[in-house]
Each structure stands twice: as structure tokens, then as C-alpha cells.
PDB file of C-alpha atoms in Angstrom:
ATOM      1  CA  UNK A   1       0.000   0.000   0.000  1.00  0.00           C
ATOM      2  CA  UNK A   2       2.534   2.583   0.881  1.00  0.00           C
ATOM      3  CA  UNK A   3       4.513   1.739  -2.339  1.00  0.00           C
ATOM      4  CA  UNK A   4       1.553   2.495  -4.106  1.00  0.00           C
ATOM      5  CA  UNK A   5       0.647   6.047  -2.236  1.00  0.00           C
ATOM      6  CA  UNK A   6       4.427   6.525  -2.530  1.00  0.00           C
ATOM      7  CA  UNK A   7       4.610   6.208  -6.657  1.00  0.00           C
ATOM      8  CA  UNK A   8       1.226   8.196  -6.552  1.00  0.00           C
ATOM      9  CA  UNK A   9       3.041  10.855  -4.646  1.00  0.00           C
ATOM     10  CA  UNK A  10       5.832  10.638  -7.325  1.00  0.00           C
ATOM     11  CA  UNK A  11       4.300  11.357  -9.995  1.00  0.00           C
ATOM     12  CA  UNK A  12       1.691  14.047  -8.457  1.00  0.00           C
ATOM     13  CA  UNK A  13       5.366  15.743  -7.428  1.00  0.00           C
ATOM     14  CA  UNK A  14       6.540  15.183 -11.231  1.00  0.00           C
ATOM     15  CA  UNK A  15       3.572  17.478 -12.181  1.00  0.00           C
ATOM     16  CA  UNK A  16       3.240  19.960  -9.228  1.00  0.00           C
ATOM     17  CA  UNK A  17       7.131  20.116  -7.714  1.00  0.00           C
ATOM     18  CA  UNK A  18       5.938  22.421  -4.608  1.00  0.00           C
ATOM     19  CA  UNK A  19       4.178  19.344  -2.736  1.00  0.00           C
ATOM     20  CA  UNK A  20       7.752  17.711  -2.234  1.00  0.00           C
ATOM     21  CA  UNK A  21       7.925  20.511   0.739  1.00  0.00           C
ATOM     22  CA  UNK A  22       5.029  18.591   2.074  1.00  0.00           C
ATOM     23  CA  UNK A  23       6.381  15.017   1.635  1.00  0.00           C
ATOM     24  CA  UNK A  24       7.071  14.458   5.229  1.00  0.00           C
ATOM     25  CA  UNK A  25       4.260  15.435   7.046  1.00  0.00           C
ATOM     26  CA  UNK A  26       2.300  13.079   4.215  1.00  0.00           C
ATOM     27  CA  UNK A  27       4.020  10.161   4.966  1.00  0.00           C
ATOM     28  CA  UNK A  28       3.720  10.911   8.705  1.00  0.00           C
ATOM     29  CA  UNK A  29       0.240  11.317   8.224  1.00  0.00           C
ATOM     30  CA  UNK A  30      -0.126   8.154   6.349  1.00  0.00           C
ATOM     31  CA  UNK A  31       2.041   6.099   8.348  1.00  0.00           C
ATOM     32  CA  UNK A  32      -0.208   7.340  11.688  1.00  0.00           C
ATOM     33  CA  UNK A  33      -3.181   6.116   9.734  1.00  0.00           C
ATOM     34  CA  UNK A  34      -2.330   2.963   8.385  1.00  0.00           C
ATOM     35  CA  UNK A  35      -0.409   2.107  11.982  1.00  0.00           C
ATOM     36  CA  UNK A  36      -3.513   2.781  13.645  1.00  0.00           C
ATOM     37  CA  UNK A  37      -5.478   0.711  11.375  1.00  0.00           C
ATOM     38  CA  UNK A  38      -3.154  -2.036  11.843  1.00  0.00           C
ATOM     39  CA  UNK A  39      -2.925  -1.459  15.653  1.00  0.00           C
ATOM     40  CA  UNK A  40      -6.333  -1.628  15.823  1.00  0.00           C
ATOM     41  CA  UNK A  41      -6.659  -5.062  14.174  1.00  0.00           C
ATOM     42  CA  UNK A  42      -4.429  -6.749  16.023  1.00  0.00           C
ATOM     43  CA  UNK A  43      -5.624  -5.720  19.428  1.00  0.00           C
ATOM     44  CA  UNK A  44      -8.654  -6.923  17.983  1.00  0.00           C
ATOM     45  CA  UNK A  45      -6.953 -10.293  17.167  1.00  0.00           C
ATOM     46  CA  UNK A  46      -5.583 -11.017  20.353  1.00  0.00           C
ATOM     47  CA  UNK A  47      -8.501  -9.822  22.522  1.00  0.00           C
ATOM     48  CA  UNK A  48     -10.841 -12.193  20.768  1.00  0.00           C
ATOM     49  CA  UNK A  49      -9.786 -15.526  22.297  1.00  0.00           C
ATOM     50  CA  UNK A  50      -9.439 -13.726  25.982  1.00  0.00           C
ATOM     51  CA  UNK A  51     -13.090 -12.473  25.972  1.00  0.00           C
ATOM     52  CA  UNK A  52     -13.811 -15.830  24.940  1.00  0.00           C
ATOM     53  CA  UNK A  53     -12.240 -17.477  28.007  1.00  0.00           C
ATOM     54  CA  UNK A  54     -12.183 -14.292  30.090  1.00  0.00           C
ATOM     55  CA  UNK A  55     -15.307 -12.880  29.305  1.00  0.00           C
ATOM     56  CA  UNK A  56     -16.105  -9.213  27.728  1.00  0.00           C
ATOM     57  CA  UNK A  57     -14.460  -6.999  30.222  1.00  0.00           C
ATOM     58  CA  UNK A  58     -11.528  -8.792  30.290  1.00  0.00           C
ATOM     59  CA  UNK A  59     -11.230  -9.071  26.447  1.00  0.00           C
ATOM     60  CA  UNK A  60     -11.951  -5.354  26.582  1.00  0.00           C
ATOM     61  CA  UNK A  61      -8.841  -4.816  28.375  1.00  0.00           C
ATOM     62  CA  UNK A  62      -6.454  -6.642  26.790  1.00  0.00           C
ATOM     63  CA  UNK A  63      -7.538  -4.642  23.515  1.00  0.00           C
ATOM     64  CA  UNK A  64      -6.848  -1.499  25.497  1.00  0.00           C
ATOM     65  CA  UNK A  65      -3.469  -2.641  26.379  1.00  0.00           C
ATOM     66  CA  UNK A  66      -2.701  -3.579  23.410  1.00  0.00           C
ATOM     67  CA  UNK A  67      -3.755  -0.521  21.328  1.00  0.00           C
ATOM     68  CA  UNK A  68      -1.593   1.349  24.024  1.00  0.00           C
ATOM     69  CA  UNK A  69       1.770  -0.708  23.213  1.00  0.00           C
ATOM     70  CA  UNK A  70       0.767   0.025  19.545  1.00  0.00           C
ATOM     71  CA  UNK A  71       0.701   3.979  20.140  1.00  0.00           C
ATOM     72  CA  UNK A  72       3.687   3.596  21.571  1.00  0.00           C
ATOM     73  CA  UNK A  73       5.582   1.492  18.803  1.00  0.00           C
ATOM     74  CA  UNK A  74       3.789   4.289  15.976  1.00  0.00           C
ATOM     75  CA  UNK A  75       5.362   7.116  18.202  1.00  0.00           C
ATOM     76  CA  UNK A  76       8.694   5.491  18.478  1.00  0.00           C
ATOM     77  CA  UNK A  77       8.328   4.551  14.629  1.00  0.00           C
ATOM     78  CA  UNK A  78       7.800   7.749  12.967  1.00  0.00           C
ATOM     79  CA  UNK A  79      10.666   9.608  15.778  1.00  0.00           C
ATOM     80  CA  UNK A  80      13.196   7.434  14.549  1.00  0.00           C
ATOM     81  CA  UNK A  81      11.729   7.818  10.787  1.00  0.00           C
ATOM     82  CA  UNK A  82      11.642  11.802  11.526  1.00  0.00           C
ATOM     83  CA  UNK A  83      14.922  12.611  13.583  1.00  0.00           C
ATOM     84  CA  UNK A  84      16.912   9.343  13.352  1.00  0.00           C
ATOM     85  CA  UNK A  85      17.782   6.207  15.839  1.00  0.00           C
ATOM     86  CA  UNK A  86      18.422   7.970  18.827  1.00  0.00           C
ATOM     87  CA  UNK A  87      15.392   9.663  19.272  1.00  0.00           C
ATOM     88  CA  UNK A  88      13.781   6.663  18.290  1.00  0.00           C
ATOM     89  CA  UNK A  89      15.787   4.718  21.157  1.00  0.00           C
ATOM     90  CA  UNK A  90      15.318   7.569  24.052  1.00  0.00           C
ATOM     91  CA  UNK A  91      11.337   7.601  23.020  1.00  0.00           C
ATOM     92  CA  UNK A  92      10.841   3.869  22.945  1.00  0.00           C
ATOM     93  CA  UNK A  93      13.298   3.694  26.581  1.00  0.00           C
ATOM     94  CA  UNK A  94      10.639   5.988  27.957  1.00  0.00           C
ATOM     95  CA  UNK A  95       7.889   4.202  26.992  1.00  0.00           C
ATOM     96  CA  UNK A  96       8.899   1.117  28.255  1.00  0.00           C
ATOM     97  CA  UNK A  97       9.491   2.603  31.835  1.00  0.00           C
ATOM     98  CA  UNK A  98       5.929   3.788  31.465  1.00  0.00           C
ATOM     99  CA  UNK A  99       4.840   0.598  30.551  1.00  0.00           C
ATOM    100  CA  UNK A 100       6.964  -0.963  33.273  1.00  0.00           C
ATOM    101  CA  UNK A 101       5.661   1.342  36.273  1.00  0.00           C
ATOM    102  CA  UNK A 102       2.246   1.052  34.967  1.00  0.00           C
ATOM    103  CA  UNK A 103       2.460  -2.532  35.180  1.00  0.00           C
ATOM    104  CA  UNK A 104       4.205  -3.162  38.577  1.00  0.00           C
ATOM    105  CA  UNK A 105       1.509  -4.127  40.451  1.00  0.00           C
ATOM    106  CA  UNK A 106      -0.163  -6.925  38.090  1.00  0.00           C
ATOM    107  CA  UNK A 107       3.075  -8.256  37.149  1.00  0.00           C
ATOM    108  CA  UNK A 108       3.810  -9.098  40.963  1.00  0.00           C
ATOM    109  CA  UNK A 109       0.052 -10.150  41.569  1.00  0.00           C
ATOM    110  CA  UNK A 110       0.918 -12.145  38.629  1.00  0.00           C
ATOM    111  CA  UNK A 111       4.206 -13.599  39.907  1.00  0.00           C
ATOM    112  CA  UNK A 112       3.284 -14.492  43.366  1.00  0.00           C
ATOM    113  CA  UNK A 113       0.045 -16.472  41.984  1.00  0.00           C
ATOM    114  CA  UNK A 114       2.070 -18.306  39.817  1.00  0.00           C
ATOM    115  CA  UNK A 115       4.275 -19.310  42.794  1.00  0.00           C
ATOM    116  CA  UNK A 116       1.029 -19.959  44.448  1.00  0.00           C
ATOM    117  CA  UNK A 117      -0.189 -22.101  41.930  1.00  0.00           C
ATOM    118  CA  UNK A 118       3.577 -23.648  42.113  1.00  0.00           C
ATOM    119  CA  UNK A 119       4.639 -24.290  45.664  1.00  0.00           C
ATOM    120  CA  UNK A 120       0.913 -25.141  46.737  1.00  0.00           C
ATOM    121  CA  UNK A 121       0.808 -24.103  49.953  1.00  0.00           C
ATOM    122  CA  UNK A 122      -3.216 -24.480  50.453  1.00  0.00           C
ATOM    123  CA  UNK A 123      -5.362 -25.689  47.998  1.00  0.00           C
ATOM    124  CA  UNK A 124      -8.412 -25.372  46.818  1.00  0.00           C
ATOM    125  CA  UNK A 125     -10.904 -26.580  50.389  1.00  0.00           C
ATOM    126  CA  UNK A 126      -8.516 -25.875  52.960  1.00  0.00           C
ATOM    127  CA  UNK A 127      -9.376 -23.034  55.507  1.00  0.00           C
ATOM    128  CA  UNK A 128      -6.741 -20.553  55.732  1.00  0.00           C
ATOM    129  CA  UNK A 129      -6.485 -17.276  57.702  1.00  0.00           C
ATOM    130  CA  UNK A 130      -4.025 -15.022  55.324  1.00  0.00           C
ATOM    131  CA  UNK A 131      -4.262 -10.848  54.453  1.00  0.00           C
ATOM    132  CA  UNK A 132      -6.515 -10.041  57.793  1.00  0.00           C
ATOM    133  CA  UNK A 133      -9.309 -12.894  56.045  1.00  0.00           C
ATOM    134  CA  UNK A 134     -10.371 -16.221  56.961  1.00  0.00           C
ATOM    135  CA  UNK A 135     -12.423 -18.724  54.963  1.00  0.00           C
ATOM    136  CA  UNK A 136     -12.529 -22.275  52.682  1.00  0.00           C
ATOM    137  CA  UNK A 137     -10.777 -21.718  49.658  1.00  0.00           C
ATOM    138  CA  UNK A 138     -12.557 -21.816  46.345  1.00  0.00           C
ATOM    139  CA  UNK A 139     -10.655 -21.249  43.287  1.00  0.00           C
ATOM    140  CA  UNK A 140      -6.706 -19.940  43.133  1.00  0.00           C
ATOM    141  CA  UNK A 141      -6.147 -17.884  40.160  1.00  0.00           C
ATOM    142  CA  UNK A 142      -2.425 -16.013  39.139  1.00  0.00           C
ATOM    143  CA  UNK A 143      -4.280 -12.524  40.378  1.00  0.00           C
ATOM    144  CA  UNK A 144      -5.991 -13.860  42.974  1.00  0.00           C
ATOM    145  CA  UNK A 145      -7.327 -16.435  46.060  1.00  0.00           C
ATOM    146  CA  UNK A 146     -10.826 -16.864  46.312  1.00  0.00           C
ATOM    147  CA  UNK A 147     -12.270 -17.880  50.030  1.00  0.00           C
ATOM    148  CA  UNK A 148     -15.900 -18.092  51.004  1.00  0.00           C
ATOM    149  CA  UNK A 149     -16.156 -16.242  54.831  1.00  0.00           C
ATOM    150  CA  UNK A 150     -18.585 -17.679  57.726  1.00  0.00           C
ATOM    151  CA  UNK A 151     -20.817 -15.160  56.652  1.00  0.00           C
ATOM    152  CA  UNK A 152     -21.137 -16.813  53.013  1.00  0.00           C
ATOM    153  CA  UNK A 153     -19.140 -13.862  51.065  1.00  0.00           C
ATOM    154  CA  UNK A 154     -16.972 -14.595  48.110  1.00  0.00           C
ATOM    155  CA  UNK A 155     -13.493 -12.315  49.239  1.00  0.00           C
ATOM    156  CA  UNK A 156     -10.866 -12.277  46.549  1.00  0.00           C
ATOM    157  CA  UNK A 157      -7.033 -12.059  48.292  1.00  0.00           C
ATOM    158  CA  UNK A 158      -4.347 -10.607  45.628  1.00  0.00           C
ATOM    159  CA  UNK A 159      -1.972 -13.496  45.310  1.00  0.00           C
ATOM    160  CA  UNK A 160       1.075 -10.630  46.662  1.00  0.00           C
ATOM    161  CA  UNK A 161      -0.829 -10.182  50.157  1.00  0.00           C
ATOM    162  CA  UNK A 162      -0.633 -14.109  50.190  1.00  0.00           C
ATOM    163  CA  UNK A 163       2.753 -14.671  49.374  1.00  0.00           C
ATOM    164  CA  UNK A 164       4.145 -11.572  51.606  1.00  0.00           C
ATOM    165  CA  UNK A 165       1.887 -12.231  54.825  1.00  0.00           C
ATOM    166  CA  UNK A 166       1.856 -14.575  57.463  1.00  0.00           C
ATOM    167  CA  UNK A 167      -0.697 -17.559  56.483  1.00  0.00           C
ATOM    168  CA  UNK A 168      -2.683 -19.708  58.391  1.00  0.00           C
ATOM    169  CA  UNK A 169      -4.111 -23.231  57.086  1.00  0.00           C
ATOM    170  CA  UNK A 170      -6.526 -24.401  59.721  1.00  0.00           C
ATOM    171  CA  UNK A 171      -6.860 -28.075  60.206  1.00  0.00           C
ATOM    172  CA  UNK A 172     -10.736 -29.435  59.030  1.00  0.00           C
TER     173      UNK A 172
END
């Protein structure tokens, strides 16, 4: 596609030579719009079978995220295309530190349930007291512990306050 806007824009700047001062922003323009088309599809793509097993919200977000990483590669594209490599380097280091911060907290919550779901301290029927809650276990998950309490409420523990707190397993 571009190498067909691109011989388009060639010969419409054989015939009117003053639009070669606009060449840039063109191309920037295009390459924004094409990006986000792409961008847009593959979020699309990979949100699909997570809304499936996820359901809609969770789908949802995964799109979000990955339309956001996809900004962020366009950006980095079109500074390296516009000022060279080490813009393109310095923008893309910053966005990954973004990215990084943003994603601290799900990334442990995501760690320690996978060493939940590892090590197995409890599983899923034992009563544990763990993160100021006590109740049966029901499901363990890489984000989080589900319990039922004595008064019959679901209570979902974030796998980190597991992992980093003192945890009781009561005996049945």
C-alpha cells in the first residue's frame, strides 16, 4: 500500500514540484493512519480468544493494552523515521518505563500467583487465615485467592498479600 501512495506521490510531485515541501508530514500522516489501522486489528486479534475465556471486560482490556503498546511502537516509529535512531531509542526507553511502572503491580500479583499455583501451599478446600481474612478456599487464580467467609461472602485475596503475609491453614 505505501509503495503504491508513494509512486502516486511521485508522480503528483513530477507534475506539481511544490508538494515535495510537504512530503514528510504526508508520509507521517499516512504512516499514523495505516499504523492505527493495523494497531487496531491486532488488538482486535488477540482480545478475541481472551473475551472468549475471560469474558467481555476482560477481552476489553487486553484490547486497550494492546492498542496502548501500539501507540507507543507508531510514536517510536515515525521519531526514529523523523529525527533518526536515537530519538527513536530515548522515546521507545521511555515508553517502556511507562509501561513498566504502569504494570508493577499486576506483574507481581501475577508472579506471586504463579508461585502460588507452584509451591501449593493451600489448595483449593482448605481453611486458611491469610491478608486479615479467613475462609474455605474456592478457586486460586495467578491474580488472585478466592475464600468463602462464615458469613457466606466470596473475598478475593491478591496473590502478593498471600505470598508476603503470614498464612494460616486451619486443620478441618
Amino acid at each position: 500500500v505505501m509503495a503504491v501512495l508513494q509512486a502516486v506521490f511521485q508522480l503528483i510531485a513530477g507534475i506539481y514540484a511544490p508538494i515535495t515541501d510537504y512530503k514528510i508530514y504526508i508520509d507521517i500522516l499516512l504512516t499514523l493512519f495505516f499504523g492505527w489501522q493495523i494497531v487496531k486489528a491486532f488488538a482486535d486479534v488477540v482480545a478475541l480468544p481472551v473475551a472468549k475465556r475471560q469474558g467481555e471486560a476482560a477481552g476489553k482490556a487486553v484490547s486497550n493494552l494492546m492498542k496502548l503498546i501500539g501507540i507507543g511502537a507508531l510514536v517510536s516509529a515515525l521519531a526514529g523515521a523523523v529525527s533518526g535512531g536515537p530519538a527513536a531509542a530515548a522515546l521507545g526507553g521511555f515508553i517502556g518505563l511507562v509501561i513498566g511502572f504502569a504494570t508493577q503491580q499486576v506483574l507481581g500479583q501475577a508472579i506471586a500467583g504463579t508461585f502460588l499455583l507452584l509451591a501449593r501451599p493451600f489448595k483449593i478446600g482448605d481453611r486458611i487465615v491469610g491478608a486479615g481474612q479467613e475462609g474455605v478456599v474456592e478457586d486460586i487464580t495467578a491474580m488472585y485467592t478466592v475464600i468463602r467467609d462464615a458469613e457466606g461472602n466470596k473475598v478475593l485475596i491478591p496473590s502478593t498479600k498471600l505470598v508476603g503475609d503470614i498464612l494460616k491453614i486451619k486443620k478441618q
